[in-house]
Amino acid sequence: MTLETIGFLGLGALGAPVAANLLEAGYGLRVWNRTPGKTEALAAQGAVPAARPADACAPGGVVISLLWDDASVLEVVKSDGFLERLGDGVHISMTTMTPEGSAAVADLHAAHGSALVEAPIFGRPEAAAGKQLWIPYAGPAAATTRARPILEACGARGVFDFGEQVGAATTVKLVGNFMIIAMASAMAEGVALVRGHGQNPAPVLDMLTSTLFDAPIFHAYRRAFGGPPPQLGPIPLKDLQLFRASAEAVEAPVVLCDALVTLRGG
Amino acid sequence: MTLETIGFLGLGALGAPVAANLLEAGYGLRVWNRTPGKTEALAAQGAVPAARPADACAPGGVVISLLWDDASVLEVVKSDGFLERLGDGVHISMTTMTPEGSAAVADLHAAHGSALVEAPIFGRPEAAAGKQLWIPYAGPAAATTRARPILEACGARGVFDFGEQVGAATTVKLVGNFMIIAMASAMAEGVALVRGHGQNPAPVLDMLTSTLFDAPIFHAYRRAFGGPPPQLGPIPLKDLQLFRASAEAVEAPVVLCDALVTLRGG
């Protein structure tokens, strides 16, 4: 099956397995990463490395970005020749960002005749490799209709249409990550209480995650508590800061968010 | 089937349906409540009202308590004639309390020849009526062997043996309630962000509770967010304060707990 060739920007821990899924599904890929060395493994699988984001675009084509935050997405969209080269194409933005940042990106596209589809990804790199991602998406109907089969080929277990409003899918991802971090932090503070009383947390977590908290995300963290502490790196703090900035923009409460930021050393 | 007659202390919103389940299962009941009027409905179903906690006990028998906190359980156990009347019987304590409070109660029983079985209940009154409770328990083996069929008859969907260490089951309940409150609070703060951006939270919660957070407790709160705000009353704040007291006793962290206390107006 010959499918169109897509641009793919950002080959990090999550981007690399998502891009590999697209290749496997039959899409051609032009790949770009800030650190050039990361394109090599995908090039060996048939992807064509691009020197700049603009070079990964084709006129009227589809380009996917999976970067760090608002600033990194805006930098790519404003980069030399990017919007001009994309023409009336579609930008599928998978980065976790604020609805405010997403609106700024959408405005740039609208001014140049292209369209933004928000499609932030829920799932760790293992979930991408196992095609178990959950993807909410939002954008102009013509663009999301074109994007949807591509999202499914990215390794989705399910995709969810959040309509045309800018920020609609972005917000889902911010809230979901916020809830994940709150849950992991509550589990950690609970485990500390159990350990403080000289008890083994394993059977406690076994009971809770097989009853009230019998959900995929709790099973993942329960496994993490069974072994070495989960290595979450800087992502939770970054995502909490995005949630906080977005909540402040609309004067929504951040009491719990601030406690979680404190717990993450922010 | 004729089963033994048990004492039951505390006919609140949760106690009343649990006691009704025991009657339905064939146990006889002597019931006591701080507010006497609450015994009437159960008396109509065959329970015998008792004037004092001691009058609900039988020598060598089983007595269940489902009260408010450490102080209310200690008050009952220390009440006139209670321990003397119970003799070498078994006290099944279903109240949410601290492991420290539970140890104080266990010591009183040990000094009088009776045994404490901790068996705090997970489940709202509807879950008790529907026999969908989850019950962790701990205590001396001979006492828990006797208690277990009674716990099952209380309306349990499942019971979980946490061994003989005093505080082991109590801690499970404190951690579980802490996680439930953290999750409900995170959901509320997330919903506020979505609403702040002029979006409808219903599809956001639909996606999250059917994917990452596909667990019974999230479904319950998702329904609550669909209608009027959940009426949780004073219980979450009381339970957070128990968690906090217990964590302070062993110098465990309370960063998230303090934020949740603040959110509950404590």
Short mmCIF file of N, CA and C in Angstrom, two decimals, chain A residues 94-217:
data_model
loop_
_atom_site.label_atom_id
_atom_site.label_comp_id
_atom_site.label_asym_id
_atom_site.label_seq_id
_atom_site.Cartn_x
_atom_site.Cartn_y
_atom_site.Cartn_z
N MET A 94 1.22 17.37 18.21
CA MET A 94 1.07 16.35 19.26
C MET A 94 1.72 16.74 20.58
N THR A 95 2.34 17.90 20.61
CA THR A 95 3.02 18.35 21.83
C THR A 95 2.01 18.71 22.91
N THR A 96 2.33 18.43 24.18
CA THR A 96 1.52 18.92 25.31
C THR A 96 1.80 20.41 25.46
N MET A 97 0.77 21.23 25.29
CA MET A 97 0.95 22.68 25.39
C MET A 97 -0.28 23.33 25.98
N THR A 98 -0.23 24.63 26.19
CA THR A 98 -1.40 25.33 26.73
C THR A 98 -2.39 25.62 25.60
N PRO A 99 -3.68 25.77 25.93
CA PRO A 99 -4.65 26.20 24.91
C PRO A 99 -4.28 27.58 24.36
N GLU A 100 -3.66 28.41 25.20
CA GLU A 100 -3.25 29.74 24.76
C GLU A 100 -2.15 29.62 23.69
N GLY A 101 -1.17 28.76 23.93
CA GLY A 101 -0.10 28.55 22.95
C GLY A 101 -0.66 27.95 21.67
N SER A 102 -1.59 27.02 21.83
CA SER A 102 -2.19 26.38 20.67
C SER A 102 -2.96 27.41 19.83
N ALA A 103 -3.62 28.35 20.49
CA ALA A 103 -4.36 29.40 19.76
C ALA A 103 -3.39 30.27 18.96
N ALA A 104 -2.22 30.55 19.53
CA ALA A 104 -1.22 31.37 18.82
C ALA A 104 -0.74 30.64 17.57
N VAL A 105 -0.53 29.32 17.70
CA VAL A 105 -0.10 28.52 16.54
C VAL A 105 -1.22 28.48 15.49
N ALA A 106 -2.45 28.26 15.95
CA ALA A 106 -3.59 28.20 15.02
C ALA A 106 -3.74 29.51 14.24
N ASP A 107 -3.49 30.63 14.91
CA ASP A 107 -3.60 31.93 14.24
C ASP A 107 -2.57 32.07 13.12
N LEU A 108 -1.36 31.62 13.41
CA LEU A 108 -0.31 31.68 12.38
C LEU A 108 -0.70 30.85 11.15
N HIS A 109 -1.24 29.65 11.42
CA HIS A 109 -1.66 28.81 10.29
C HIS A 109 -2.78 29.46 9.50
N ALA A 110 -3.77 29.98 10.23
CA ALA A 110 -4.92 30.59 9.56
C ALA A 110 -4.47 31.73 8.66
N ALA A 111 -3.48 32.48 9.11
CA ALA A 111 -2.98 33.63 8.34
C ALA A 111 -2.23 33.21 7.09
N HIS A 112 -1.81 31.94 7.04
CA HIS A 112 -1.03 31.45 5.89
C HIS A 112 -1.78 30.40 5.07
N GLY A 113 -3.05 30.15 5.41
CA GLY A 113 -3.85 29.22 4.60
C GLY A 113 -3.75 27.76 5.00
N SER A 114 -2.98 27.45 6.02
CA SER A 114 -2.89 26.05 6.50
C SER A 114 -3.78 25.87 7.73
N ALA A 115 -3.87 24.64 8.22
CA ALA A 115 -4.76 24.35 9.36
C ALA A 115 -4.00 23.62 10.45
N LEU A 116 -4.37 23.92 11.70
CA LEU A 116 -3.79 23.21 12.85
C LEU A 116 -4.77 22.16 13.35
N VAL A 117 -4.28 20.93 13.51
CA VAL A 117 -5.03 19.88 14.21
C VAL A 117 -4.28 19.60 15.52
N GLU A 118 -4.93 19.84 16.64
CA GLU A 118 -4.34 19.48 17.93
C GLU A 118 -4.56 17.99 18.14
N ALA A 119 -3.51 17.26 18.46
CA ALA A 119 -3.68 15.82 18.71
C ALA A 119 -2.62 15.35 19.71
N PRO A 120 -2.69 15.87 20.95
CA PRO A 120 -1.71 15.46 21.96
C PRO A 120 -1.92 14.00 22.34
N ILE A 121 -0.82 13.33 22.62
CA ILE A 121 -0.83 11.88 22.82
C ILE A 121 -0.80 11.50 24.29
N PHE A 122 -1.67 10.58 24.70
CA PHE A 122 -1.56 9.95 26.02
C PHE A 122 -0.86 8.62 25.86
N GLY A 123 0.27 8.47 26.50
CA GLY A 123 0.93 7.17 26.46
C GLY A 123 2.43 7.33 26.59
N ARG A 124 3.04 6.41 27.30
CA ARG A 124 4.49 6.41 27.43
C ARG A 124 5.08 5.75 26.19
N PRO A 125 6.41 5.84 26.01
CA PRO A 125 7.03 5.24 24.82
C PRO A 125 6.66 3.77 24.61
N GLU A 126 6.56 3.00 25.72
CA GLU A 126 6.19 1.58 25.58
C GLU A 126 4.79 1.45 24.96
N ALA A 127 3.89 2.38 25.35
CA ALA A 127 2.52 2.33 24.82
C ALA A 127 2.51 2.68 23.33
N ALA A 128 3.42 3.57 22.92
CA ALA A 128 3.51 3.89 21.49
C ALA A 128 3.98 2.66 20.72
N ALA A 129 5.04 2.01 21.25
CA ALA A 129 5.57 0.82 20.58
C ALA A 129 4.49 -0.26 20.50
N GLY A 130 3.65 -0.36 21.55
CA GLY A 130 2.60 -1.38 21.60
C GLY A 130 1.29 -0.95 20.97
N LYS A 131 1.27 0.23 20.35
CA LYS A 131 0.08 0.76 19.67
C LYS A 131 -1.11 0.86 20.64
N GLN A 132 -0.84 1.42 21.82
CA GLN A 132 -1.86 1.54 22.87
C GLN A 132 -2.08 3.00 23.26
N LEU A 133 -1.86 3.91 22.34
CA LEU A 133 -2.01 5.34 22.65
C LEU A 133 -3.48 5.75 22.62
N TRP A 134 -3.80 6.74 23.45
CA TRP A 134 -5.12 7.39 23.40
C TRP A 134 -4.89 8.80 22.88
N ILE A 135 -5.62 9.21 21.85
CA ILE A 135 -5.36 10.52 21.23
C ILE A 135 -6.64 11.34 21.08
N PRO A 136 -6.77 12.42 21.87
CA PRO A 136 -7.85 13.38 21.64
C PRO A 136 -7.42 14.32 20.52
N TYR A 137 -8.37 14.76 19.69
CA TYR A 137 -7.97 15.70 18.64
C TYR A 137 -9.05 16.75 18.42
N ALA A 138 -8.61 17.90 17.88
CA ALA A 138 -9.55 19.00 17.58
C ALA A 138 -8.96 19.83 16.46
N GLY A 139 -9.84 20.44 15.66
CA GLY A 139 -9.38 21.29 14.56
C GLY A 139 -10.49 21.43 13.53
N PRO A 140 -10.22 22.22 12.48
CA PRO A 140 -11.23 22.39 11.41
C PRO A 140 -11.60 21.03 10.83
N ALA A 141 -12.89 20.83 10.54
CA ALA A 141 -13.39 19.50 10.15
C ALA A 141 -12.66 18.90 8.96
N ALA A 142 -12.38 19.72 7.95
CA ALA A 142 -11.70 19.17 6.76
C ALA A 142 -10.32 18.65 7.13
N ALA A 143 -9.65 19.35 8.03
CA ALA A 143 -8.30 18.95 8.44
C ALA A 143 -8.32 17.72 9.34
N THR A 144 -9.30 17.63 10.25
CA THR A 144 -9.33 16.46 11.14
C THR A 144 -9.75 15.21 10.37
N THR A 145 -10.59 15.38 9.37
CA THR A 145 -10.98 14.23 8.53
C THR A 145 -9.75 13.65 7.85
N ARG A 146 -8.87 14.53 7.39
CA ARG A 146 -7.64 14.08 6.74
C ARG A 146 -6.67 13.50 7.78
N ALA A 147 -6.65 14.10 8.98
CA ALA A 147 -5.68 13.67 10.00
C ALA A 147 -6.04 12.34 10.66
N ARG A 148 -7.33 12.06 10.76
CA ARG A 148 -7.76 10.93 11.60
C ARG A 148 -7.10 9.58 11.25
N PRO A 149 -7.07 9.17 9.96
CA PRO A 149 -6.40 7.88 9.69
C PRO A 149 -4.91 7.91 10.00
N ILE A 150 -4.32 9.09 9.90
CA ILE A 150 -2.89 9.21 10.25
C ILE A 150 -2.71 9.03 11.76
N LEU A 151 -3.61 9.64 12.54
CA LEU A 151 -3.55 9.47 14.00
C LEU A 151 -3.69 8.01 14.37
N GLU A 152 -4.62 7.33 13.70
CA GLU A 152 -4.81 5.91 14.01
C GLU A 152 -3.55 5.11 13.70
N ALA A 153 -2.86 5.49 12.61
CA ALA A 153 -1.65 4.78 12.22
C ALA A 153 -0.45 5.12 13.12
N CYS A 154 -0.59 6.17 13.92
CA CYS A 154 0.50 6.55 14.84
C CYS A 154 0.68 5.55 15.98
N GLY A 155 -0.29 4.65 16.15
CA GLY A 155 -0.21 3.68 17.24
C GLY A 155 -1.33 3.86 18.24
N ALA A 156 -2.48 4.36 17.73
CA ALA A 156 -3.60 4.64 18.64
C ALA A 156 -4.37 3.38 18.97
N ARG A 157 -4.73 3.26 20.24
CA ARG A 157 -5.74 2.29 20.63
C ARG A 157 -7.11 2.94 20.45
N GLY A 158 -7.15 4.25 20.60
CA GLY A 158 -8.41 4.97 20.38
C GLY A 158 -8.13 6.45 20.12
N VAL A 159 -8.96 7.05 19.23
CA VAL A 159 -8.86 8.49 18.99
C VAL A 159 -10.22 9.11 19.31
N PHE A 160 -10.22 10.36 19.79
CA PHE A 160 -11.44 11.00 20.31
C PHE A 160 -11.60 12.40 19.71
N ASP A 161 -12.70 12.62 19.02
CA ASP A 161 -12.96 13.88 18.33
C ASP A 161 -13.52 14.92 19.31
N PHE A 162 -12.77 16.00 19.53
CA PHE A 162 -13.23 17.07 20.43
C PHE A 162 -13.69 18.31 19.66
N GLY A 163 -14.04 18.13 18.40
CA GLY A 163 -14.66 19.22 17.67
C GLY A 163 -13.67 20.22 17.10
N GLU A 164 -14.17 21.43 16.80
CA GLU A 164 -13.39 22.40 16.05
C GLU A 164 -12.77 23.50 16.90
N GLN A 165 -13.19 23.61 18.18
CA GLN A 165 -12.70 24.73 19.00
C GLN A 165 -11.20 24.61 19.27
N VAL A 166 -10.46 25.66 19.02
CA VAL A 166 -9.02 25.66 19.31
C VAL A 166 -8.82 25.50 20.81
N GLY A 167 -7.93 24.61 21.22
CA GLY A 167 -7.66 24.38 22.63
C GLY A 167 -8.42 23.21 23.22
N ALA A 168 -9.43 22.71 22.49
CA ALA A 168 -10.29 21.67 23.07
C ALA A 168 -9.52 20.38 23.38
N ALA A 169 -8.66 19.95 22.48
CA ALA A 169 -7.91 18.71 22.72
C ALA A 169 -6.71 18.98 23.62
N THR A 170 -6.13 20.15 23.45
CA THR A 170 -4.99 20.55 24.29
C THR A 170 -5.37 20.50 25.77
N THR A 171 -6.56 20.99 26.07
CA THR A 171 -7.03 21.02 27.46
C THR A 171 -7.22 19.61 28.01
N VAL A 172 -7.72 18.71 27.19
CA VAL A 172 -7.91 17.33 27.63
C VAL A 172 -6.58 16.74 28.10
N LYS A 173 -5.55 17.02 27.32
CA LYS A 173 -4.23 16.47 27.65
C LYS A 173 -3.67 17.10 28.93
N LEU A 174 -3.85 18.41 29.09
CA LEU A 174 -3.37 19.06 30.31
C LEU A 174 -4.07 18.50 31.55
N VAL A 175 -5.39 18.33 31.44
CA VAL A 175 -6.17 17.81 32.57
C VAL A 175 -5.80 16.36 32.84
N GLY A 176 -5.66 15.57 31.79
CA GLY A 176 -5.30 14.17 31.96
C GLY A 176 -3.94 14.01 32.63
N ASN A 177 -2.94 14.77 32.15
CA ASN A 177 -1.62 14.67 32.77
C ASN A 177 -1.65 15.16 34.22
N PHE A 178 -2.40 16.22 34.46
CA PHE A 178 -2.56 16.73 35.83
C PHE A 178 -3.13 15.64 36.74
N MET A 179 -4.16 14.94 36.26
CA MET A 179 -4.77 13.87 37.05
C MET A 179 -3.79 12.70 37.26
N ILE A 180 -3.03 12.39 36.23
CA ILE A 180 -2.04 11.30 36.36
C ILE A 180 -1.00 11.66 37.43
N ILE A 181 -0.52 12.88 37.38
CA ILE A 181 0.52 13.30 38.33
C ILE A 181 -0.06 13.36 39.74
N ALA A 182 -1.30 13.85 39.87
CA ALA A 182 -1.95 13.90 41.18
C ALA A 182 -2.10 12.49 41.75
N MET A 183 -2.52 11.57 40.89
CA MET A 183 -2.74 10.19 41.32
C MET A 183 -1.42 9.54 41.75
N ALA A 184 -0.37 9.73 40.93
CA ALA A 184 0.93 9.13 41.26
C ALA A 184 1.47 9.74 42.56
N SER A 185 1.23 11.03 42.75
CA SER A 185 1.72 11.70 43.96
C SER A 185 0.95 11.25 45.18
N ALA A 186 -0.37 11.05 45.02
CA ALA A 186 -1.18 10.58 46.14
C ALA A 186 -0.77 9.16 46.52
N MET A 187 -0.51 8.34 45.50
CA MET A 187 -0.07 6.97 45.75
C MET A 187 1.26 7.00 46.52
N ALA A 188 2.16 7.90 46.11
CA ALA A 188 3.48 7.99 46.77
C ALA A 188 3.33 8.44 48.22
N GLU A 189 2.45 9.43 48.47
CA GLU A 189 2.29 9.91 49.84
C GLU A 189 1.60 8.84 50.70
N GLY A 190 0.70 8.07 50.08
CA GLY A 190 0.05 6.96 50.78
C GLY A 190 1.04 5.85 51.11
N VAL A 191 1.89 5.52 50.14
CA VAL A 191 2.91 4.48 50.37
C VAL A 191 3.85 4.90 51.50
N ALA A 192 4.17 6.19 51.56
CA ALA A 192 5.06 6.68 52.63
C ALA A 192 4.40 6.48 54.00
N LEU A 193 3.08 6.67 54.08
CA LEU A 193 2.38 6.45 55.35
C LEU A 193 2.46 4.98 55.75
N VAL A 194 2.23 4.10 54.78
CA VAL A 194 2.27 2.66 55.04
C VAL A 194 3.67 2.25 55.50
N ARG A 195 4.69 2.71 54.77
CA ARG A 195 6.07 2.37 55.14
C ARG A 195 6.41 2.94 56.51
N GLY A 196 5.92 4.16 56.78
CA GLY A 196 6.19 4.80 58.06
C GLY A 196 5.67 3.98 59.24
N HIS A 197 4.62 3.18 58.97
CA HIS A 197 4.07 2.33 60.02
C HIS A 197 4.65 0.92 59.99
N GLY A 198 5.76 0.78 59.27
CA GLY A 198 6.46 -0.51 59.25
C GLY A 198 5.72 -1.60 58.51
N GLN A 199 4.83 -1.18 57.60
CA GLN A 199 4.07 -2.18 56.83
C GLN A 199 4.57 -2.24 55.40
N ASN A 200 4.31 -3.38 54.76
CA ASN A 200 4.70 -3.59 53.37
C ASN A 200 3.64 -2.96 52.46
N PRO A 201 4.02 -2.01 51.60
CA PRO A 201 3.00 -1.39 50.75
C PRO A 201 2.46 -2.29 49.64
N ALA A 202 3.16 -3.37 49.32
CA ALA A 202 2.75 -4.19 48.17
C ALA A 202 1.31 -4.70 48.28
N PRO A 203 0.92 -5.37 49.40
CA PRO A 203 -0.47 -5.85 49.44
C PRO A 203 -1.50 -4.72 49.50
N VAL A 204 -1.10 -3.57 50.05
CA VAL A 204 -2.02 -2.42 50.09
C VAL A 204 -2.32 -1.97 48.66
N LEU A 205 -1.26 -1.79 47.87
CA LEU A 205 -1.44 -1.37 46.48
C LEU A 205 -2.14 -2.45 45.67
N ASP A 206 -1.84 -3.72 45.99
CA ASP A 206 -2.52 -4.82 45.28
C ASP A 206 -4.03 -4.73 45.48
N MET A 207 -4.45 -4.50 46.74
CA MET A 207 -5.89 -4.41 46.99
C MET A 207 -6.48 -3.19 46.28
N LEU A 208 -5.88 -2.02 46.47
CA LEU A 208 -6.48 -0.80 45.93
C LEU A 208 -6.54 -0.81 44.41
N THR A 209 -5.48 -1.33 43.76
CA THR A 209 -5.47 -1.30 42.30
C THR A 209 -6.26 -2.47 41.68
N SER A 210 -6.78 -3.35 42.53
CA SER A 210 -7.66 -4.41 41.99
C SER A 210 -9.11 -4.14 42.35
N THR A 211 -9.37 -3.04 43.07
CA THR A 211 -10.75 -2.73 43.47
C THR A 211 -11.14 -1.33 42.98
N LEU A 212 -11.11 -0.36 43.88
CA LEU A 212 -11.53 1.00 43.53
C LEU A 212 -10.72 1.59 42.40
N PHE A 213 -9.41 1.30 42.42
CA PHE A 213 -8.50 1.92 41.46
C PHE A 213 -8.04 0.92 40.41
N ASP A 214 -8.98 0.11 39.94
CA ASP A 214 -8.66 -0.91 38.94
C ASP A 214 -8.71 -0.28 37.55
N ALA A 215 -7.67 0.52 37.23
CA ALA A 215 -7.60 1.21 35.94
C ALA A 215 -6.17 1.12 35.41
N PRO A 216 -6.02 1.20 34.07
CA PRO A 216 -4.70 1.04 33.46
C PRO A 216 -3.62 1.93 34.08
N ILE A 217 -3.94 3.19 34.34
CA ILE A 217 -2.90 4.09 34.82
C ILE A 217 -2.43 3.69 36.21
#
